[in-house]
Tab-separated table of C-alpha atoms in Angstrom:
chain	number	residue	atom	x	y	z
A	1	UNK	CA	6.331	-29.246	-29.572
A	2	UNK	CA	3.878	-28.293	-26.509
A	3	UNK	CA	1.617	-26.247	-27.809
A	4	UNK	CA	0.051	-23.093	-25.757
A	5	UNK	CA	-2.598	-24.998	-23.768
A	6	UNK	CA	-0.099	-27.656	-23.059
A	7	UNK	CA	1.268	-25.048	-20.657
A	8	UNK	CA	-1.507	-24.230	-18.728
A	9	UNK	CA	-1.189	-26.870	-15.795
A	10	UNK	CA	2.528	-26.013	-15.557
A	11	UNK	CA	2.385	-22.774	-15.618
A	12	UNK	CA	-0.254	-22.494	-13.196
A	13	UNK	CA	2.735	-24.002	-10.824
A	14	UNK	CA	4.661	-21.224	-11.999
A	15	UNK	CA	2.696	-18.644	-11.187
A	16	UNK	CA	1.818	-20.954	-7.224
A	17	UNK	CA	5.315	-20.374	-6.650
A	18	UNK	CA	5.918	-16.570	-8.142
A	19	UNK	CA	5.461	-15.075	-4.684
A	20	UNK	CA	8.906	-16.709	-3.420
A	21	UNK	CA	10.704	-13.833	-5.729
A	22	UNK	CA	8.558	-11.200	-3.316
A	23	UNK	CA	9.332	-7.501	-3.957
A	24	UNK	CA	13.066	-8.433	-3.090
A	25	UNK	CA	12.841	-8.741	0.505
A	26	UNK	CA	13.049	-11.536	2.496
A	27	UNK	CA	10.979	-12.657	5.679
A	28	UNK	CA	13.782	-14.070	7.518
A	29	UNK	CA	15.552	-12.241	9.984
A	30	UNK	CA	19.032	-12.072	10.641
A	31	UNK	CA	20.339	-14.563	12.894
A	32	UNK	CA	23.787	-15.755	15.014
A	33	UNK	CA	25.706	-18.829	14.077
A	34	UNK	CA	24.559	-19.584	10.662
A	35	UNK	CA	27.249	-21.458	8.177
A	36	UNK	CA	28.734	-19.491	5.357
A	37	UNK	CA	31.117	-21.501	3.283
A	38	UNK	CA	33.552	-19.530	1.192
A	39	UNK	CA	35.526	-20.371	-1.224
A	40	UNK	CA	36.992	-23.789	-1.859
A	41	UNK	CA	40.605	-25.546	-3.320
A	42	UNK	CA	38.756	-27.359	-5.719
A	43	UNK	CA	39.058	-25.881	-9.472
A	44	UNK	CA	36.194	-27.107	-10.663
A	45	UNK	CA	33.598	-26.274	-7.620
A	46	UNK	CA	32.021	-22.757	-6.771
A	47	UNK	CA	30.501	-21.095	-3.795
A	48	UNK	CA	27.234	-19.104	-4.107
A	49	UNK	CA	25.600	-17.420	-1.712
A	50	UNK	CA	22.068	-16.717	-1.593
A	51	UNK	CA	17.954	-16.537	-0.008
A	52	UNK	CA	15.204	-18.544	-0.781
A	53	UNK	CA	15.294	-22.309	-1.304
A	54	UNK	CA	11.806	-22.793	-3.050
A	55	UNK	CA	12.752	-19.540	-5.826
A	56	UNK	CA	16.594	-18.632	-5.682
A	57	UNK	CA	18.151	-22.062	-4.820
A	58	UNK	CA	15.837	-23.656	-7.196
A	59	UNK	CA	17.353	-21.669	-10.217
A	60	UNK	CA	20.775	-22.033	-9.366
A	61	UNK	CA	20.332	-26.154	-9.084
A	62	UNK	CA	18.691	-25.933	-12.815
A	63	UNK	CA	21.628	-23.770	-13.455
A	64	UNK	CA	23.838	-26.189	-12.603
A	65	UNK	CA	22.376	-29.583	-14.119
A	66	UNK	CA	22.381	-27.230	-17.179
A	67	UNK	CA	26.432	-26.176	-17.060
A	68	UNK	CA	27.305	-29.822	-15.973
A	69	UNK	CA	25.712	-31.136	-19.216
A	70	UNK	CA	28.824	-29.932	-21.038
A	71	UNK	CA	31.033	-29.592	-17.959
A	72	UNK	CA	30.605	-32.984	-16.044
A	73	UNK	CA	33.300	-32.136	-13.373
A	74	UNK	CA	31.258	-29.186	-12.423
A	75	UNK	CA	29.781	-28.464	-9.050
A	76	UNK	CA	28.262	-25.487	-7.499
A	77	UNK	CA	28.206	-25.132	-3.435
A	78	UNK	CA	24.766	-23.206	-2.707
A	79	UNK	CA	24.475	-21.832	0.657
A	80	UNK	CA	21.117	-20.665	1.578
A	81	UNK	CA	20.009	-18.001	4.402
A	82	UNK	CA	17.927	-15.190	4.788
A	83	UNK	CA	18.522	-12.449	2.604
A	84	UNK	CA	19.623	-10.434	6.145
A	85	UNK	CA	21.875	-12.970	6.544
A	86	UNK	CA	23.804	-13.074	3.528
A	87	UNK	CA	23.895	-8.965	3.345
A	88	UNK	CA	25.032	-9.055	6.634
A	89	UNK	CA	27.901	-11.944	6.713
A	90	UNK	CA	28.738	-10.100	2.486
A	91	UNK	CA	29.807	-7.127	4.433
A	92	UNK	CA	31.555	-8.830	6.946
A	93	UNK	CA	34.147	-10.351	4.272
A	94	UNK	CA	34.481	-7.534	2.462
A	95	UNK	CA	35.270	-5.429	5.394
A	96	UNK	CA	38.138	-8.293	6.702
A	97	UNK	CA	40.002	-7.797	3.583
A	98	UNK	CA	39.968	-11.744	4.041
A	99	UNK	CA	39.611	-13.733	1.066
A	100	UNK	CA	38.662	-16.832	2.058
A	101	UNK	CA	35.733	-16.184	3.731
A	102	UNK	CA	34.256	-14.908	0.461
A	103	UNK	CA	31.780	-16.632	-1.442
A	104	UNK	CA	32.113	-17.054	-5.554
A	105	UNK	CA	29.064	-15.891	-6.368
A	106	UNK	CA	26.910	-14.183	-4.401
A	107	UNK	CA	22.850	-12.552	-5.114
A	108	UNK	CA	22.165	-8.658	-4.417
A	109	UNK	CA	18.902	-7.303	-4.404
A	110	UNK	CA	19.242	-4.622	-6.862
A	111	UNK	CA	18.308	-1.879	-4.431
A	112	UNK	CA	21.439	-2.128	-2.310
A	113	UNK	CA	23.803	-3.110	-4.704
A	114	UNK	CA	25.158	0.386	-5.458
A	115	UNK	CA	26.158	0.319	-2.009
A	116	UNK	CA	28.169	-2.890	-2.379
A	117	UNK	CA	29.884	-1.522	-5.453
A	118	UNK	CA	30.607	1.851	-4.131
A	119	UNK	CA	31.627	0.561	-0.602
A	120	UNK	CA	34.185	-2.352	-1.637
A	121	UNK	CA	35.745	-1.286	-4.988
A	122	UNK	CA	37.815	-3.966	-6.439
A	123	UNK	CA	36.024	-6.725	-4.737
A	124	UNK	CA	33.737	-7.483	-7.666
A	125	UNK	CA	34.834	-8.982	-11.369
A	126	UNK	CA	33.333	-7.390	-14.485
A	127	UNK	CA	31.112	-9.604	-16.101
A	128	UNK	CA	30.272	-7.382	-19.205
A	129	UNK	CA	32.720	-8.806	-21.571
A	130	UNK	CA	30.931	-12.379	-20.876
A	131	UNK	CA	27.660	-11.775	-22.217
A	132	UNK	CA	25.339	-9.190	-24.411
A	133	UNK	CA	24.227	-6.809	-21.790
A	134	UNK	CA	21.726	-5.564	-24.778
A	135	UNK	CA	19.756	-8.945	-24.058
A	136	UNK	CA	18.559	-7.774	-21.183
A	137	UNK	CA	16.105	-5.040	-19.591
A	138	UNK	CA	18.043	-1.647	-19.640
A	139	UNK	CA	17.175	-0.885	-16.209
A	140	UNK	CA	18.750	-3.921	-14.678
A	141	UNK	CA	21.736	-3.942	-16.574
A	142	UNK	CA	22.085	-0.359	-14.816
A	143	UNK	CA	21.621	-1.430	-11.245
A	144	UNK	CA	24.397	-3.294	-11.304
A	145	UNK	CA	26.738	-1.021	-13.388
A	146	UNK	CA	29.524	0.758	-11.358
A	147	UNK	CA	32.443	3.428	-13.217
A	148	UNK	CA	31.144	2.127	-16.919
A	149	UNK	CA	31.655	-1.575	-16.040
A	150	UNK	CA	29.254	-4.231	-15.651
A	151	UNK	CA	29.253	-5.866	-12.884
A	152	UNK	CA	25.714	-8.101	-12.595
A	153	UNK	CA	24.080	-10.853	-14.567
A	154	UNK	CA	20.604	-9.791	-13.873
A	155	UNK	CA	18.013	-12.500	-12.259
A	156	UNK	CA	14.289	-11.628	-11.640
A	157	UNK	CA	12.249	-8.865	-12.345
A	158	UNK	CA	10.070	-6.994	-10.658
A	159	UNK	CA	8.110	-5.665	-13.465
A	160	UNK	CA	4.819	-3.867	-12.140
A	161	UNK	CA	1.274	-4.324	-13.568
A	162	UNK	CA	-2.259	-3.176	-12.331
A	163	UNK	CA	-4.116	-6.770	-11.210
A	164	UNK	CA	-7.724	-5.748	-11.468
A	165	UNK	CA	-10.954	-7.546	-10.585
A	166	UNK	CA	-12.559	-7.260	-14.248
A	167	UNK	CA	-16.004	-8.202	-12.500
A	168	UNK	CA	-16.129	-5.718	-10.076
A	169	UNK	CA	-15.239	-3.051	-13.227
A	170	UNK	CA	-17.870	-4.545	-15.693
A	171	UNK	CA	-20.245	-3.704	-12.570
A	172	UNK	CA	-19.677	-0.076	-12.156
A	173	UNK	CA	-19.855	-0.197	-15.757
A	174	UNK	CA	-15.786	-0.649	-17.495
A	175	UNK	CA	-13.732	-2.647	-18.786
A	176	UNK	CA	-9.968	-3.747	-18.755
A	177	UNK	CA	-9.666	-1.329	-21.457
A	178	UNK	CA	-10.402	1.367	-19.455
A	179	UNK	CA	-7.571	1.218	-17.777
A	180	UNK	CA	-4.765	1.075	-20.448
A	181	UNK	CA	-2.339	3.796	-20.767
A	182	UNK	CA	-3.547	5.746	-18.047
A	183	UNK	CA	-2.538	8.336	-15.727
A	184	UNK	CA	-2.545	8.233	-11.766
A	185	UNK	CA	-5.128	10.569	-11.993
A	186	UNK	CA	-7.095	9.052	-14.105
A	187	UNK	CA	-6.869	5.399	-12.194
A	188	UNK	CA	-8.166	7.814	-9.245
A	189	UNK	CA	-11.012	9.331	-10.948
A	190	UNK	CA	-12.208	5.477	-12.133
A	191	UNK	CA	-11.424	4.909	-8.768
A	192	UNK	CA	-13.649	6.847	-7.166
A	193	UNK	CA	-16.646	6.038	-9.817
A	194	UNK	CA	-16.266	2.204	-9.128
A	195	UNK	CA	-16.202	2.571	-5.037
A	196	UNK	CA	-19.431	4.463	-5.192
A	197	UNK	CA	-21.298	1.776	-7.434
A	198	UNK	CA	-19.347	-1.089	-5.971
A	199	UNK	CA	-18.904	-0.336	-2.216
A	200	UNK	CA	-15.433	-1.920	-2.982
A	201	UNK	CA	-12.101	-0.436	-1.910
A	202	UNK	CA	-10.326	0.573	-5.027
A	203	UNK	CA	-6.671	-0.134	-3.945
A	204	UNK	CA	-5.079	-1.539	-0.366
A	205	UNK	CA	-1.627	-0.165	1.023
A	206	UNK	CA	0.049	0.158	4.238
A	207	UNK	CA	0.652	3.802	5.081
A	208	UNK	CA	5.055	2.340	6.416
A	209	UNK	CA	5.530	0.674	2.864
A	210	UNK	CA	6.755	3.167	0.627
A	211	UNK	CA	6.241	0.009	-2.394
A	212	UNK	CA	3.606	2.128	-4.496
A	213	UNK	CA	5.732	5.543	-4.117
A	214	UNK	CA	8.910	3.389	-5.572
A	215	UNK	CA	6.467	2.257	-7.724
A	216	UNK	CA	5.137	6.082	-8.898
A	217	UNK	CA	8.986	6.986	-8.936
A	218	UNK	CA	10.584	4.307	-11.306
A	219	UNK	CA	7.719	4.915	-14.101
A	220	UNK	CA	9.209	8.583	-14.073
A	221	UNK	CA	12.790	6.948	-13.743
A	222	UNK	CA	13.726	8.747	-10.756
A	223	UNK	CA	14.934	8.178	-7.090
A	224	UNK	CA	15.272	9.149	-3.647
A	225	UNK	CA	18.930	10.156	-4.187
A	226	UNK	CA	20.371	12.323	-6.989
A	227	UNK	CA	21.442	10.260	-10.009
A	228	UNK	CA	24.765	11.839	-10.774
A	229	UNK	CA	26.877	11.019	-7.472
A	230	UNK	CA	24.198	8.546	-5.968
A	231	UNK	CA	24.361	9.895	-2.576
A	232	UNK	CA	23.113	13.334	-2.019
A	233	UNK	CA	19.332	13.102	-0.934
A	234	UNK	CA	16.836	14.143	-3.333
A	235	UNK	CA	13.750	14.589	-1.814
A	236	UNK	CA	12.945	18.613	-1.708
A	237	UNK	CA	12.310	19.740	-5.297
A	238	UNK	CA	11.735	15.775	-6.673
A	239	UNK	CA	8.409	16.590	-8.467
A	240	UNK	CA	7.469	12.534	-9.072
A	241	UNK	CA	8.179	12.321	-5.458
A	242	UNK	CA	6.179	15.431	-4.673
A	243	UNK	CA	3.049	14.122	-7.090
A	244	UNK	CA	3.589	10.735	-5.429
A	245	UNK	CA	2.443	12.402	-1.898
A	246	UNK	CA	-0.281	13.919	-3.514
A	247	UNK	CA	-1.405	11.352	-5.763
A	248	UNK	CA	-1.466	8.958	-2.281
A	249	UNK	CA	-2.803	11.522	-0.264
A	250	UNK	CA	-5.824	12.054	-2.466
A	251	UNK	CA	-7.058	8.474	-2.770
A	252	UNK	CA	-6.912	8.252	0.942
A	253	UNK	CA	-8.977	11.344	1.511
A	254	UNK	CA	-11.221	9.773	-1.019
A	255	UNK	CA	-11.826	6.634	1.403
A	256	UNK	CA	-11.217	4.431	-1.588
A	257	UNK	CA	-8.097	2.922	0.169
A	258	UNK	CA	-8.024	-0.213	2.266
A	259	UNK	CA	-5.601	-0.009	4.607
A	260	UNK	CA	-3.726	-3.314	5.650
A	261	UNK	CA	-0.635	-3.346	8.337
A	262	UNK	CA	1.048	-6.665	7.293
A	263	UNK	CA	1.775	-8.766	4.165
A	264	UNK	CA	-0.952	-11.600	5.793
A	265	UNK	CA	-3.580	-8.855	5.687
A	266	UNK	CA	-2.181	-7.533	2.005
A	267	UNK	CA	-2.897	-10.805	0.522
A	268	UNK	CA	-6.067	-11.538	2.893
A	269	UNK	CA	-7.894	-8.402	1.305
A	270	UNK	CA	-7.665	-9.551	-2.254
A	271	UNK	CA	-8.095	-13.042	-1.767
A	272	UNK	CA	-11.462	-11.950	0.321
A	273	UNK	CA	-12.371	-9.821	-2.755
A	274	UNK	CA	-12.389	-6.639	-0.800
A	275	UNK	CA	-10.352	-4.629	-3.300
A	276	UNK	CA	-10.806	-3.843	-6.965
A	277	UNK	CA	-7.259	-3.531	-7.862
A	278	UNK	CA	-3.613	-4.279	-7.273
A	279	UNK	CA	-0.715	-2.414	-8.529
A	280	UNK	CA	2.562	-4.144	-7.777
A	281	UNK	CA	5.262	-6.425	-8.797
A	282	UNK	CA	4.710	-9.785	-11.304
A	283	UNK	CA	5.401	-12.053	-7.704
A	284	UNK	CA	2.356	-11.035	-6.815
A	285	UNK	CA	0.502	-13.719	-8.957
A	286	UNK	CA	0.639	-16.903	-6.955
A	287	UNK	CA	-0.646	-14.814	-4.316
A	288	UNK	CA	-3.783	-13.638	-6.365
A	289	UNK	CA	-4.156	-16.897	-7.449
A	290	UNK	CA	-4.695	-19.076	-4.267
A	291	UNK	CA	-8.470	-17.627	-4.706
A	292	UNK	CA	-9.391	-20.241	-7.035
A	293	UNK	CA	-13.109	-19.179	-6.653
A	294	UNK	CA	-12.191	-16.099	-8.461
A	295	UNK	CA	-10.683	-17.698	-11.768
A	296	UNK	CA	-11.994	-16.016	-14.725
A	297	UNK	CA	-12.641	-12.691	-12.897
A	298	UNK	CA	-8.843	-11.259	-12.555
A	299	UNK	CA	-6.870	-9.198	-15.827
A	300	UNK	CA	-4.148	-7.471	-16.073
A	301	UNK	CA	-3.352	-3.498	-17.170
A	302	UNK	CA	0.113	-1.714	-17.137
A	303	UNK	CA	0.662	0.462	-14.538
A	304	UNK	CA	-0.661	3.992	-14.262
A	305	UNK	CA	2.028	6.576	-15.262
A	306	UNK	CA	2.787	9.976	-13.808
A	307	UNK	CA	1.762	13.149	-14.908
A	308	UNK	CA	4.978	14.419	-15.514
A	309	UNK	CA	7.396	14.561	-18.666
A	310	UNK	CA	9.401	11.232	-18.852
A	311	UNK	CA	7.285	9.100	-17.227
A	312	UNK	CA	5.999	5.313	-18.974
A	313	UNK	CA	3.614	2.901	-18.453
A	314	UNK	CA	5.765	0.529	-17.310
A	315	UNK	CA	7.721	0.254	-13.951
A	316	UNK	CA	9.450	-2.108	-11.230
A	317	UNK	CA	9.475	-3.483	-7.747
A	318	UNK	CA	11.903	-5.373	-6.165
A	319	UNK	CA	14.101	-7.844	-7.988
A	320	UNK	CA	18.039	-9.148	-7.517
A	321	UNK	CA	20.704	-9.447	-9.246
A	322	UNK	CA	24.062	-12.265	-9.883
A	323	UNK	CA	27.677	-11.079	-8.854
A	324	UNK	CA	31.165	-12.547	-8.755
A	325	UNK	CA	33.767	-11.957	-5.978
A	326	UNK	CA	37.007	-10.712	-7.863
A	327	UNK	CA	38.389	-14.073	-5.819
A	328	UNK	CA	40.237	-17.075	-6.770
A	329	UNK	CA	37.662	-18.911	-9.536
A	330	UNK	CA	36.101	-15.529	-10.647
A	331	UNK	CA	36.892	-16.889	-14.665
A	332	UNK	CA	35.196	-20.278	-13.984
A	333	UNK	CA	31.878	-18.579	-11.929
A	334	UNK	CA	31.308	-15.474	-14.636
A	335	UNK	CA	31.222	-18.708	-17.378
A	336	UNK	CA	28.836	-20.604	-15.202
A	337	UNK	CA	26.807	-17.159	-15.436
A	338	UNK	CA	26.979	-16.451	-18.703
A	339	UNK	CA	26.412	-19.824	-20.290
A	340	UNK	CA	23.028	-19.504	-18.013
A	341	UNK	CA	21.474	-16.658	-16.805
A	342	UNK	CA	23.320	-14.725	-19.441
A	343	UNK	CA	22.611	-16.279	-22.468
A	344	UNK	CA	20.554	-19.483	-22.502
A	345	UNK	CA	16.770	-18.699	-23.643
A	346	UNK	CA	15.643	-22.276	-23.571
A	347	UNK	CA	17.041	-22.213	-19.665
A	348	UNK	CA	14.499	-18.972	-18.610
A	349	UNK	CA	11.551	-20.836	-20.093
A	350	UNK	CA	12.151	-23.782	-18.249
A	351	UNK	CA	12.881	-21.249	-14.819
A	352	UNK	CA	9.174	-19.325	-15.774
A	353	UNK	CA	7.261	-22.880	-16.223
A	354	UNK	CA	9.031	-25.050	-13.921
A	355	UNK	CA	9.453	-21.839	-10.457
A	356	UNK	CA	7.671	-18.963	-12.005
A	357	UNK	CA	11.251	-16.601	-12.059
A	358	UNK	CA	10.362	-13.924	-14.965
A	359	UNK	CA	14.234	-13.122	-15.186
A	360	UNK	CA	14.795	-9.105	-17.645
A	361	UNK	CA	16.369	-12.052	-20.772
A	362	UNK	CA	14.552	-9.930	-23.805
A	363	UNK	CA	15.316	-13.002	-26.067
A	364	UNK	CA	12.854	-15.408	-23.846
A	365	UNK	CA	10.036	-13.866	-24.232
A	366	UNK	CA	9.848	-14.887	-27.939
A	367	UNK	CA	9.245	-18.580	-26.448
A	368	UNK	CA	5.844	-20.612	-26.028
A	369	UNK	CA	6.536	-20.450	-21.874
A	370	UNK	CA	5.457	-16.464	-22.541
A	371	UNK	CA	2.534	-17.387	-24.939
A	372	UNK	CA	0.705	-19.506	-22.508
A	373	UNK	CA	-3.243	-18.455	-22.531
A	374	UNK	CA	-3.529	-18.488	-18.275
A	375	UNK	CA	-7.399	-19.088	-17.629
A	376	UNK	CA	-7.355	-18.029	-14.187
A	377	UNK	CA	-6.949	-14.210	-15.978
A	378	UNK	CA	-9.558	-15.040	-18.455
A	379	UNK	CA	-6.965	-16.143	-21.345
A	380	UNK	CA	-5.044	-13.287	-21.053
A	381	UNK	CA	-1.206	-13.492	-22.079
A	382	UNK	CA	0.573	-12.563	-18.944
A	383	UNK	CA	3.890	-13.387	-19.461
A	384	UNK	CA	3.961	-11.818	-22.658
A	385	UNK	CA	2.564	-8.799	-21.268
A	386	UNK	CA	4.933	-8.417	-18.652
A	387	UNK	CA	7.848	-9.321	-20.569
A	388	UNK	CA	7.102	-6.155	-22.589
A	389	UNK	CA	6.584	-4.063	-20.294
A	390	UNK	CA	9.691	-5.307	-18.405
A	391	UNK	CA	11.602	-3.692	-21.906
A	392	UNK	CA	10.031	-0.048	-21.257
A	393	UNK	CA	10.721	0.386	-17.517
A	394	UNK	CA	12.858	3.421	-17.424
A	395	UNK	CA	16.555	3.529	-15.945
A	396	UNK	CA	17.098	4.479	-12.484
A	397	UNK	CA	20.300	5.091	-10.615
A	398	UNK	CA	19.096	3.541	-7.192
A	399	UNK	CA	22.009	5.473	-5.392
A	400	UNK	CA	23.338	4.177	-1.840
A	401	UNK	CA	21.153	3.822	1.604
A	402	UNK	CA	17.938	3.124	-0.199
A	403	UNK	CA	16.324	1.722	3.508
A	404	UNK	CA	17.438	4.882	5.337
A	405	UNK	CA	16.352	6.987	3.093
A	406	UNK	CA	13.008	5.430	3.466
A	407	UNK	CA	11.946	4.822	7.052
A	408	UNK	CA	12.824	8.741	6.805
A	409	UNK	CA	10.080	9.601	4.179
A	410	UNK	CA	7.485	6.911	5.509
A	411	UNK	CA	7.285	8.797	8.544
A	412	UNK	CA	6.946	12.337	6.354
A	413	UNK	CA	4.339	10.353	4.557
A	414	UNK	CA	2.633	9.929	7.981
A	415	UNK	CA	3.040	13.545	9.141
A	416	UNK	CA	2.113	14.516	5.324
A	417	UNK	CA	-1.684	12.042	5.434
A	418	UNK	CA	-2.252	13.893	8.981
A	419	UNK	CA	-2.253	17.220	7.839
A	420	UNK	CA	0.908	18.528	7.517
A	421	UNK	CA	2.156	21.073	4.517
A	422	UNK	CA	3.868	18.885	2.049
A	423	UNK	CA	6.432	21.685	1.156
A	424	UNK	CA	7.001	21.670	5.385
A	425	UNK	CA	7.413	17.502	4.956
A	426	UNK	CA	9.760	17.126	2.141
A	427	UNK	CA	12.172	19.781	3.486
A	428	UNK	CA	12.279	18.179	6.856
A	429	UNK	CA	12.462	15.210	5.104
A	430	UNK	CA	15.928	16.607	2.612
A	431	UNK	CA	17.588	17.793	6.023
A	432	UNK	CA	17.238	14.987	7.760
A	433	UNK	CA	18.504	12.475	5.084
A	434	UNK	CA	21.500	14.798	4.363
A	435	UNK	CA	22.351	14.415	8.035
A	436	UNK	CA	21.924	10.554	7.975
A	437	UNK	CA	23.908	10.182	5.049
């Protein structure tokens, strides 16, 4: 058996290739003339549909080898675009009515899959009767949950934590410790205390990226829409929303924010050392990590909660999710998925060391894969940290139009950081989504 240090060189590799999961979006833009194969004659072969050769294509052909080793005949059909691609050529088929032109299988970033479900009833299969939904992270068996049935085999998470420079905190005088359990206002107030010894930025954001508000939001397990009908805007009168603003607002009036305009600048200002900390998704490791001069000097906390009743220590960004067309072959494909994603623990070790994918499988993280000691964050268990963490992120009904909804409050954010009354913003805001919607 490997033992905990055995791991280290892989899953350094693992964590060198994290950032392909992202926050769930996908760099490639949508494009004309790109082949989507659908469905097939053959019994024993599957379509899937999906993004991301290096992360998302690299599970699925583990997958496979993995169901062929008691299914020789087996063969799975991966076609890989961008993620605009595949949403946009998904919708297409649906709309057609036309069968054929469907995939089997097909990967939904769990933000816009209550759209999917919602939009095309019918044209999904039920995969909860294939696997123990209670295996996985409550929250992502949820995304993908339409009318009581289950209709996802969840993938990656996008469990948050707060990467912190634990040199630049010993030198304004704290320690990781500091920083466990704590409130937004709190990480604000330490914050401010480390800028003024340090010089350092505390935090870096882009003022258009609404990634730290969804962030603030999902600790508190609430959205942008109301979580009973999943389409009614619910921005005036959200109070996490509201204390989101605020929260924001006050660290920039603080001048302890760096602000960047573009993921090459995000990653620049860290891997510089010209920020303190970095609260976002697990993907963000391999990232971090291409500073190798800073080995040693990088920990990890859970993410700051809200100040309001509900709200954890624990949240999400990004991830996706695995679905089956309610096609010809939809048996075959949900017993691919559940003899895999749904079910084998042994199979999500070998996805964390071999691509870095830290999939919501609760049983996994009782492996050595999770136990691995990673130097670079001075011996600090990562994995198992995040694993945890990825059990107490709340429930969140996501609701339909998530992307609308947002490049309507990024520019309220705007009109919010230049002086407006917030009570002004977020009605103008409310009215202006109900209208959209």
């Amino acid at each position: 058996m490997m033992n905990k240090k055995g791991y280290l060189a892989l899953s350094a590799t693992a964590l060198l290739l994290l950032a392909a999961c992202g926050n769930g979006e996908d760099n490639g833009a949508a494009s004309e003339g790109d082949d989507f194969e659908g469905i097939t004659d053959d019994p024993t072969e599957l379509t899937a549909w999906m993004w991301d050769p290096n992360f998302n294509v690299a599970a699925f052909e583990m997958a496979e080898e993995r169901f062929q080793e008691n299914n020789p005949d087996f063969s799975l059909n991966i076609v890989e675009n961008s993620q605009a691609d595949v949403i946009q050529r998904l919708n297409t088929s649906l709309s057609s009515g036309v069968e054929t032109g469907l995939p089997n299988i097909v990967l939904i970033e769990d933000y816009r899959a209550p759209s999917f479900l919602t939009a095309y009833e019918g044209s999904f299969y039920s995969l909860g009767d294939y696997f123990e939904t209670s295996d996985f992270a409550d929250y992502k068996i949820a995304a993908g949950t339409h009318n009581d049935n289950v209709y996802n085999v969840p993938f990656d998470t996008g469990v948050t934590g707060l990467f912190v420079r634990t040199d630049y905190l010993e030198e304004a005088g704290y320690s990781l410790d500091d920083l466990q359990d704590i409130t937004w206002e709190e990480y604000i107030e330490i914050g401010k205390s480390v800028y003024e010894q340090t010089g350092v930025s505390w935090i870096t954001n882009d003022n258009g990226d609404l990634g730290l508000m969804r962030i603030m939001m999902h600790s508190s397990g609430v959205w942008w829409t109301d979580e009973e009908d999943g389409v009614t805007p619910f921005i005036e009168g959200n109070e996490p929303l509201r204390l989101a603003f605020e929260n924001y607002k006050e660290m920039v009036d603080a001048g302890i924010v760096n602000i960047h305009n573009d993921w090459d600048q995000f990653i620049q200002t860290f891997n510089n050392g010209d920020v303190v900390t970095v609260p976002t998704g697990n993907w963000i490791n391999a990232s971090i990590m291409q500073a190798e001069d800073q080995a040693g000097n990088w920990g990890v906390a859970p993410i700051p909660r809200q100040s309001v009743e509900g709200s954890v220590n624990a949240s999400n960004l990004g991830g996706s999710s695995i679905y089956v067309l309610n096609v010809e072959g939809n048996e075959l494909a949900a017993e691919f998925l559940a003899a895999t994603f749904g079910s084998d623990a042994e199979f999500y070790q070998d996805l964390l060391v071999d691509i870095g994918a830290m999939g919501a499988f609760a049983p996994a993280s009782d492996g050595e894969a999770f136990e691995v000691e990673v130097d670079f964050y001075g011996g600090q268990q990562i994995f198992q940290d995040l694993a945890q963490w990825t059990q107490e992120i709340p429930e969140v009904a996501f609701g339909q139009r998530t992307y609308e909804i947002e490049d309507i409050l990024s520019v309220a954010l705007q009109d919010f950081l230049g002086g407006a009354d917030l009570d002004e913003v977020l009605q103008n805001a409310q009215s202006q989504a109900e209208l959209a919607m």
